[in-house]
Amino acid sequence: MQLYIFLKSLRHNSEVILNDNLNFCADNTTPSYVVCNGLSNQLLGHAGFVTSLITTGRTVAIPDAFIVSGVQNESDGNGSLKNVFANKHNSVPLTAIIDGSTLLTAIQNYGADACFIPHKKVISFQDQFLAQCSWLSVLQDADDNIAIEMLNAMVPSSRLLNIVELTFLNLKKKIKKKIGDVELSEGVCMHHRDGPDWHNHCKMWQGNNCENFEDKRIEDLVKDRIPASYRKKWMYYVGDAPPSTELTDAIKEHSGLELFHRTKDNLLNENSLKNLINRSLLSNENHRDIFAAIDFFVCQRIPSFIGNSVSTFSSLQIALRRGKKST
């Protein structure tokens, strides 16, 4: 797995305070690293930094922050987009989204001390790190097996898990109602990036990263990536926006797949999200990575996967599947 992030090591006190079944770091502890950008960048960043700290024998001080909208919109003037860092307006505690106990246990199994830097303290440090979220060498140099273990330990919190399970149950009900009794193995999850921020990236990239292979339509690309011996009957679509009627029909006509989507098929009870992060109004624009987390964990339950070749979301799905039944 070759994915990159830059490590900034900081001295910190290893004393921890036990609170709500989690180890919270002492008040004078400094964060070991920063949190930036979207869901997959955040998870991969945690995995790389935590693995590095474990293997070098340092205390793992995990920033308890999750950016709910890590969309990168502004140019940095150097051919890329500015990083988005956790602040009080765009983030919630990581432990509201990821089960902190499971992650701490995975770290402690390697004999390392670990604790969470409280969310309020994390966001007070962010202004010091505005140039220090580069995807460089830490994850590349990290032990792959440990990094994968850390990623596997980033499971949904109990509240998010309830939302994911209900969404997945609703998906299965919709599938049964529309096409009858089918196996989970007869479905595929597809991640398709086509939103405004994606196109902003594309304008800055050199080469053909954002062009469809041989200028084929997405429905034909999907058909080409499903082996004839393992034909599928349905698709869970993960995208920047709900699929159009035209795309839904084209996928059905060219690939033989009934397409299902979280919003299009009303799979998600959004009232439960308000309790998850204690916010009264949620929108895809302001909370994109909350919805991305739900899609990510629902997608993980589907054995087969088709992704975007230059997306970290897709790369992370494939890495956690060890490349099996993925393209």
CSV table of C-alpha atoms in Angstrom, one decimal:
chain,number,residue,atom,x,y,z
A,1,MET,CA,0.0,0.0,0.0
A,2,GLN,CA,1.7,3.2,-1.2
A,3,LEU,CA,-0.2,6.2,0.2
A,4,TYR,CA,1.6,9.2,1.7
A,5,ILE,CA,1.5,11.7,4.5
A,6,PHE,CA,4.0,13.9,6.2
A,7,LEU,CA,4.9,13.3,9.9
A,8,LYS,CA,5.6,16.1,12.3
A,9,SER,CA,6.8,14.7,15.7
A,10,LEU,CA,6.2,16.7,18.8
A,11,ARG,CA,7.4,16.1,22.4
A,12,HIS,CA,4.6,15.3,24.7
A,13,ASN,CA,3.8,14.0,28.2
A,14,SER,CA,2.7,10.3,28.2
A,15,GLU,CA,0.5,10.6,31.3
A,16,VAL,CA,-3.1,9.9,30.6
A,17,ILE,CA,-6.4,10.5,32.3
A,18,LEU,CA,-9.2,7.8,32.2
A,19,ASN,CA,-12.6,9.3,31.3
A,20,ASP,CA,-15.7,7.6,29.9
A,21,ASN,CA,-13.8,4.3,29.2
A,22,LEU,CA,-11.3,6.2,27.1
A,23,ASN,CA,-7.8,7.4,27.9
A,24,PHE,CA,-7.7,11.2,27.5
A,25,CYS,CA,-4.2,12.7,27.6
A,26,ALA,CA,-3.0,15.0,30.4
A,27,ASP,CA,-3.6,18.7,29.9
A,28,ASN,CA,0.0,19.4,29.0
A,29,THR,CA,0.1,16.8,26.2
A,30,THR,CA,0.8,18.1,22.7
A,31,PRO,CA,-0.9,16.5,19.7
A,32,SER,CA,1.4,14.1,17.9
A,33,TYR,CA,0.1,15.1,14.4
A,34,VAL,CA,-2.7,17.0,12.7
A,35,VAL,CA,-6.1,16.2,11.2
A,36,CYS,CA,-6.8,17.5,7.7
A,37,ASN,CA,-9.1,17.2,4.6
A,38,GLY,CA,-11.7,14.5,3.9
A,39,LEU,CA,-12.7,11.2,5.4
A,40,SER,CA,-10.2,8.9,3.6
A,41,ASN,CA,-7.3,11.4,4.1
A,42,GLN,CA,-8.1,11.6,7.8
A,43,LEU,CA,-8.3,7.8,8.3
A,44,LEU,CA,-5.1,7.2,6.3
A,45,GLY,CA,-3.4,10.0,8.2
A,46,HIS,CA,-4.3,8.4,11.5
A,47,ALA,CA,-3.1,5.0,10.4
A,48,GLY,CA,0.3,6.3,9.1
A,49,PHE,CA,1.1,8.5,12.1
A,50,VAL,CA,-0.1,5.9,14.7
A,51,THR,CA,2.0,3.2,13.0
A,52,SER,CA,5.0,5.4,13.0
A,53,LEU,CA,4.6,6.3,16.7
A,54,ILE,CA,4.1,2.6,17.6
A,55,THR,CA,7.3,1.5,15.8
A,56,THR,CA,9.4,4.3,17.2
A,57,GLY,CA,8.3,3.6,20.8
A,58,ARG,CA,6.6,6.9,21.4
A,59,THR,CA,3.3,7.6,23.1
A,60,VAL,CA,0.4,7.8,20.6
A,61,ALA,CA,-1.4,11.1,21.3
A,62,ILE,CA,-4.4,10.9,18.9
A,63,PRO,CA,-6.2,14.2,18.0
A,64,ASP,CA,-9.9,13.6,18.9
A,65,ALA,CA,-11.2,15.5,15.9
A,66,PHE,CA,-13.1,14.6,12.8
A,67,ILE,CA,-13.6,17.1,10.0
A,68,VAL,CA,-17.2,16.9,8.9
A,69,SER,CA,-16.6,18.9,5.6
A,70,GLY,CA,-13.0,18.5,4.3
A,71,VAL,CA,-13.7,19.7,0.8
A,72,GLN,CA,-10.7,21.5,-0.6
A,73,ASN,CA,-11.9,24.4,-2.7
A,74,GLU,CA,-9.2,27.0,-2.6
A,75,SER,CA,-6.0,27.0,-4.8
A,76,ASP,CA,-2.7,27.2,-2.9
A,77,GLY,CA,-1.1,29.0,-5.8
A,78,ASN,CA,1.3,26.1,-6.4
A,79,GLY,CA,-0.9,23.9,-8.6
A,80,SER,CA,-2.8,22.2,-5.8
A,81,LEU,CA,-5.6,23.0,-3.4
A,82,LYS,CA,-5.3,24.3,0.2
A,83,ASN,CA,-5.6,21.8,3.0
A,84,VAL,CA,-8.5,21.9,5.3
A,85,PHE,CA,-7.8,21.7,9.0
A,86,ALA,CA,-10.0,20.9,12.0
A,87,ASN,CA,-11.5,23.9,13.7
A,88,LYS,CA,-14.5,24.5,16.0
A,89,HIS,CA,-16.8,25.2,13.0
A,90,ASN,CA,-16.0,22.2,10.8
A,91,SER,CA,-15.2,19.3,13.2
A,92,VAL,CA,-16.6,17.1,15.9
A,93,PRO,CA,-14.8,14.6,18.2
A,94,LEU,CA,-13.3,11.7,16.2
A,95,THR,CA,-14.7,9.4,19.0
A,96,ALA,CA,-18.3,10.4,17.9
A,97,ILE,CA,-17.6,8.8,14.6
A,98,ILE,CA,-15.0,6.1,15.3
A,99,ASP,CA,-15.0,3.7,18.3
A,100,GLY,CA,-12.2,5.0,20.5
A,101,SER,CA,-11.9,1.9,22.7
A,102,THR,CA,-11.3,-0.4,19.7
A,103,LEU,CA,-8.6,1.8,18.3
A,104,LEU,CA,-6.8,2.2,21.7
A,105,THR,CA,-6.9,-1.6,22.2
A,106,ALA,CA,-5.3,-2.2,18.8
A,107,ILE,CA,-2.5,0.3,19.7
A,108,GLN,CA,-2.0,-1.1,23.2
A,109,ASN,CA,-1.7,-4.6,21.8
A,110,TYR,CA,1.7,-3.5,20.4
A,111,GLY,CA,2.7,-2.4,23.9
A,112,ALA,CA,2.4,1.3,23.1
A,113,ASP,CA,0.9,3.9,25.4
A,114,ALA,CA,-2.0,5.8,23.8
A,115,CYS,CA,-4.4,8.5,24.6
A,116,PHE,CA,-6.8,11.0,23.0
A,117,ILE,CA,-6.2,14.7,22.9
A,118,PRO,CA,-9.6,16.3,23.7
A,119,HIS,CA,-11.4,17.9,20.8
A,120,LYS,CA,-11.3,21.4,22.3
A,121,LYS,CA,-7.6,21.3,22.7
A,122,VAL,CA,-7.0,19.8,19.2
A,123,ILE,CA,-8.7,22.7,17.5
A,124,SER,CA,-6.8,25.2,19.6
A,125,PHE,CA,-3.5,23.9,18.1
A,126,GLN,CA,-4.5,23.9,14.4
A,127,ASP,CA,-3.3,27.4,13.5
A,128,GLN,CA,0.3,26.2,14.2
A,129,PHE,CA,0.1,23.5,11.5
A,130,LEU,CA,-1.2,25.2,8.4
A,131,ALA,CA,1.6,24.0,6.2
A,132,GLN,CA,2.1,20.5,7.6
A,133,CYS,CA,-0.5,18.2,6.0
A,134,SER,CA,1.5,16.9,3.0
A,135,TRP,CA,1.0,13.3,1.7
A,136,LEU,CA,4.7,12.4,1.6
A,137,SER,CA,6.5,9.5,3.3
A,138,VAL,CA,5.1,8.5,6.6
A,139,LEU,CA,2.5,6.0,5.4
A,140,GLN,CA,4.8,4.8,2.7
A,141,ASP,CA,7.5,4.0,5.2
A,142,ALA,CA,5.1,2.6,7.8
A,143,ASP,CA,4.8,-1.1,8.4
A,144,ASP,CA,2.0,-2.2,6.1
A,145,ASN,CA,0.6,-4.9,8.4
A,146,ILE,CA,0.4,-2.5,11.4
A,147,ALA,CA,-1.1,0.2,9.3
A,148,ILE,CA,-3.8,-2.2,8.0
A,149,GLU,CA,-4.5,-3.3,11.5
A,150,MET,CA,-5.0,0.3,12.6
A,151,LEU,CA,-7.3,1.0,9.7
A,152,ASN,CA,-9.3,-2.2,10.5
A,153,ALA,CA,-9.5,-0.9,14.1
A,154,MET,CA,-11.2,2.3,12.9
A,155,VAL,CA,-14.7,0.9,13.2
A,156,PRO,CA,-17.9,3.0,13.6
A,157,SER,CA,-18.8,4.3,17.0
A,158,SER,CA,-21.9,2.7,18.6
A,159,ARG,CA,-24.1,5.5,17.5
A,160,LEU,CA,-22.7,5.6,13.9
A,161,LEU,CA,-22.9,1.8,13.7
A,162,ASN,CA,-26.6,2.0,14.4
A,163,ILE,CA,-27.0,4.4,11.5
A,164,VAL,CA,-24.9,2.3,9.2
A,165,GLU,CA,-26.8,-0.9,10.1
A,166,LEU,CA,-30.2,0.7,9.6
A,167,THR,CA,-29.1,2.2,6.3
A,168,PHE,CA,-27.8,-1.3,5.2
A,169,LEU,CA,-31.0,-2.9,6.3
A,170,ASN,CA,-33.0,-0.4,4.3
A,171,LEU,CA,-30.8,-1.1,1.3
A,172,LYS,CA,-31.6,-4.8,1.5
A,173,LYS,CA,-35.3,-4.1,1.8
A,174,LYS,CA,-35.2,-1.9,-1.3
A,175,ILE,CA,-33.3,-4.5,-3.2
A,176,LYS,CA,-35.7,-7.3,-2.3
A,177,LYS,CA,-38.7,-5.1,-3.2
A,178,LYS,CA,-37.3,-4.2,-6.6
A,179,ILE,CA,-35.6,-7.3,-7.8
A,180,GLY,CA,-36.5,-10.1,-5.3
A,181,ASP,CA,-34.4,-12.4,-3.2
A,182,VAL,CA,-30.8,-11.9,-4.3
A,183,GLU,CA,-27.5,-12.7,-2.6
A,184,LEU,CA,-25.1,-10.0,-1.2
A,185,SER,CA,-22.5,-11.4,-3.5
A,186,GLU,CA,-24.7,-10.4,-6.5
A,187,GLY,CA,-24.1,-6.8,-5.7
A,188,VAL,CA,-21.3,-4.3,-6.2
A,189,CYS,CA,-20.4,-1.0,-4.5
A,190,MET,CA,-19.2,1.7,-6.9
A,191,HIS,CA,-17.5,4.9,-6.0
A,192,HIS,CA,-17.9,7.5,-8.7
A,193,ARG,CA,-16.3,11.0,-8.2
A,194,ASP,CA,-17.9,13.7,-10.3
A,195,GLY,CA,-18.6,16.7,-8.1
A,196,PRO,CA,-17.4,20.3,-8.3
A,197,ASP,CA,-14.4,19.8,-6.0
A,198,TRP,CA,-13.3,16.8,-8.1
A,199,HIS,CA,-13.4,18.9,-11.2
A,200,ASN,CA,-11.4,21.6,-9.4
A,201,HIS,CA,-8.7,19.0,-8.8
A,202,CYS,CA,-8.9,17.9,-12.4
A,203,LYS,CA,-8.3,21.4,-13.7
A,204,MET,CA,-5.0,21.5,-11.8
A,205,TRP,CA,-3.7,18.0,-12.5
A,206,GLN,CA,-1.5,17.3,-15.5
A,207,GLY,CA,-2.3,14.3,-17.7
A,208,ASN,CA,-5.5,12.4,-18.0
A,209,ASN,CA,-6.3,11.4,-14.5
A,210,CYS,CA,-9.9,12.7,-14.8
A,211,GLU,CA,-10.7,11.3,-18.2
A,212,ASN,CA,-12.7,8.2,-18.7
A,213,PHE,CA,-10.7,5.3,-20.3
A,214,GLU,CA,-10.8,5.5,-24.1
A,215,ASP,CA,-13.6,8.2,-23.6
A,216,LYS,CA,-16.0,5.5,-22.7
A,217,ARG,CA,-19.2,6.2,-20.8
A,218,ILE,CA,-19.3,5.3,-17.2
A,219,GLU,CA,-22.0,2.6,-17.7
A,220,ASP,CA,-19.7,0.9,-20.3
A,221,LEU,CA,-16.7,1.1,-18.0
A,222,VAL,CA,-18.7,-0.5,-15.2
A,223,LYS,CA,-19.8,-3.3,-17.6
A,224,ASP,CA,-16.2,-3.9,-18.6
A,225,ARG,CA,-15.1,-4.3,-15.0
A,226,ILE,CA,-17.5,-7.0,-14.0
A,227,PRO,CA,-16.2,-10.5,-15.1
A,228,ALA,CA,-18.7,-12.5,-17.1
A,229,SER,CA,-18.4,-15.4,-14.7
A,230,TYR,CA,-19.4,-13.2,-11.7
A,231,ARG,CA,-22.3,-11.2,-13.1
A,232,LYS,CA,-24.0,-8.8,-10.7
A,233,LYS,CA,-27.6,-7.7,-10.3
A,234,TRP,CA,-27.5,-4.6,-8.2
A,235,MET,CA,-25.2,-1.6,-7.4
A,236,TYR,CA,-24.8,0.6,-4.3
A,237,TYR,CA,-23.7,3.9,-5.8
A,238,VAL,CA,-21.4,6.2,-3.8
A,239,GLY,CA,-21.0,9.6,-5.5
A,240,ASP,CA,-20.7,13.3,-5.0
A,241,ALA,CA,-24.4,13.7,-5.7
A,242,PRO,CA,-27.4,11.4,-6.2
A,243,PRO,CA,-27.2,9.7,-9.6
A,244,SER,CA,-29.3,11.2,-12.4
A,245,THR,CA,-32.3,9.3,-13.9
A,246,GLU,CA,-30.2,9.1,-17.1
A,247,LEU,CA,-27.3,7.5,-15.3
A,248,THR,CA,-29.6,5.1,-13.4
A,249,ASP,CA,-31.2,4.0,-16.6
A,250,ALA,CA,-27.9,3.7,-18.5
A,251,ILE,CA,-26.4,1.5,-15.8
A,252,LYS,CA,-29.5,-0.7,-16.0
A,253,GLU,CA,-29.4,-0.9,-19.8
A,254,HIS,CA,-25.7,-1.4,-20.4
A,255,SER,CA,-24.6,-3.2,-17.2
A,256,GLY,CA,-27.9,-5.0,-16.2
A,257,LEU,CA,-27.7,-3.5,-12.7
A,258,GLU,CA,-30.4,-1.9,-10.6
A,259,LEU,CA,-28.8,1.1,-9.0
A,260,PHE,CA,-29.5,2.1,-5.4
A,261,HIS,CA,-28.3,5.3,-3.7
A,262,ARG,CA,-28.6,6.5,-0.1
A,263,THR,CA,-30.6,9.7,-1.0
A,264,LYS,CA,-32.4,8.6,-4.1
A,265,ASP,CA,-33.8,5.5,-2.3
A,266,ASN,CA,-34.3,7.2,1.1
A,267,LEU,CA,-32.1,4.7,2.9
A,268,LEU,CA,-30.9,7.1,5.6
A,269,ASN,CA,-32.9,8.4,8.5
A,270,GLU,CA,-31.3,11.8,8.8
A,271,ASN,CA,-33.0,12.5,12.2
A,272,SER,CA,-30.6,10.0,13.7
A,273,LEU,CA,-27.6,12.1,12.4
A,274,LYS,CA,-28.7,15.0,14.5
A,275,ASN,CA,-28.2,13.0,17.6
A,276,LEU,CA,-24.8,11.7,16.3
A,277,ILE,CA,-23.1,15.0,16.1
A,278,ASN,CA,-25.5,17.2,18.1
A,279,ARG,CA,-26.4,19.5,15.2
A,280,SER,CA,-29.9,20.5,14.2
A,281,LEU,CA,-29.4,21.0,10.5
A,282,LEU,CA,-27.2,18.7,8.4
A,283,SER,CA,-26.5,19.2,4.7
A,284,ASN,CA,-24.2,17.4,2.2
A,285,GLU,CA,-22.5,20.8,1.6
A,286,ASN,CA,-21.6,21.4,5.2
A,287,HIS,CA,-21.3,17.8,6.5
A,288,ARG,CA,-20.0,15.9,3.4
A,289,ASP,CA,-17.7,13.6,5.4
A,290,ILE,CA,-20.4,12.5,7.8
A,291,PHE,CA,-22.3,11.1,4.8
A,292,ALA,CA,-19.1,9.8,3.3
A,293,ALA,CA,-18.4,7.8,6.5
A,294,ILE,CA,-21.9,6.2,6.3
A,295,ASP,CA,-21.3,5.4,2.7
A,296,PHE,CA,-17.9,4.0,3.4
A,297,PHE,CA,-19.0,1.6,6.1
A,298,VAL,CA,-22.1,0.5,4.1
A,299,CYS,CA,-19.9,-0.1,1.1
A,300,GLN,CA,-17.5,-2.2,3.2
A,301,ARG,CA,-20.3,-4.7,3.7
A,302,ILE,CA,-20.6,-5.3,0.0
A,303,PRO,CA,-18.1,-7.9,-1.2
A,304,SER,CA,-17.3,-6.4,-4.6
A,305,PHE,CA,-16.1,-2.9,-5.4
A,306,ILE,CA,-15.4,-0.7,-8.3
A,307,GLY,CA,-13.6,2.6,-7.6
A,308,ASN,CA,-11.9,5.6,-9.1
A,309,SER,CA,-8.2,5.1,-9.9
A,310,VAL,CA,-7.0,8.4,-8.3
A,311,SER,CA,-9.3,8.6,-5.3
A,312,THR,CA,-8.1,7.9,-1.8
A,313,PHE,CA,-11.6,6.8,-0.8
A,314,SER,CA,-11.4,4.1,-3.5
A,315,SER,CA,-7.8,3.2,-2.7
A,316,LEU,CA,-8.7,2.7,1.0
A,317,GLN,CA,-11.6,0.5,0.2
A,318,ILE,CA,-9.4,-1.7,-2.1
A,319,ALA,CA,-6.6,-1.7,0.5
A,320,LEU,CA,-8.9,-2.9,3.3
A,321,ARG,CA,-10.2,-5.6,0.9
A,322,ARG,CA,-6.6,-6.6,0.2
A,323,GLY,CA,-7.5,-6.1,-3.5
A,324,LYS,CA,-9.9,-9.0,-3.5
A,325,LYS,CA,-13.0,-8.6,-5.8
A,326,SER,CA,-12.0,-5.0,-6.4
A,327,THR,CA,-11.0,-2.9,-9.4
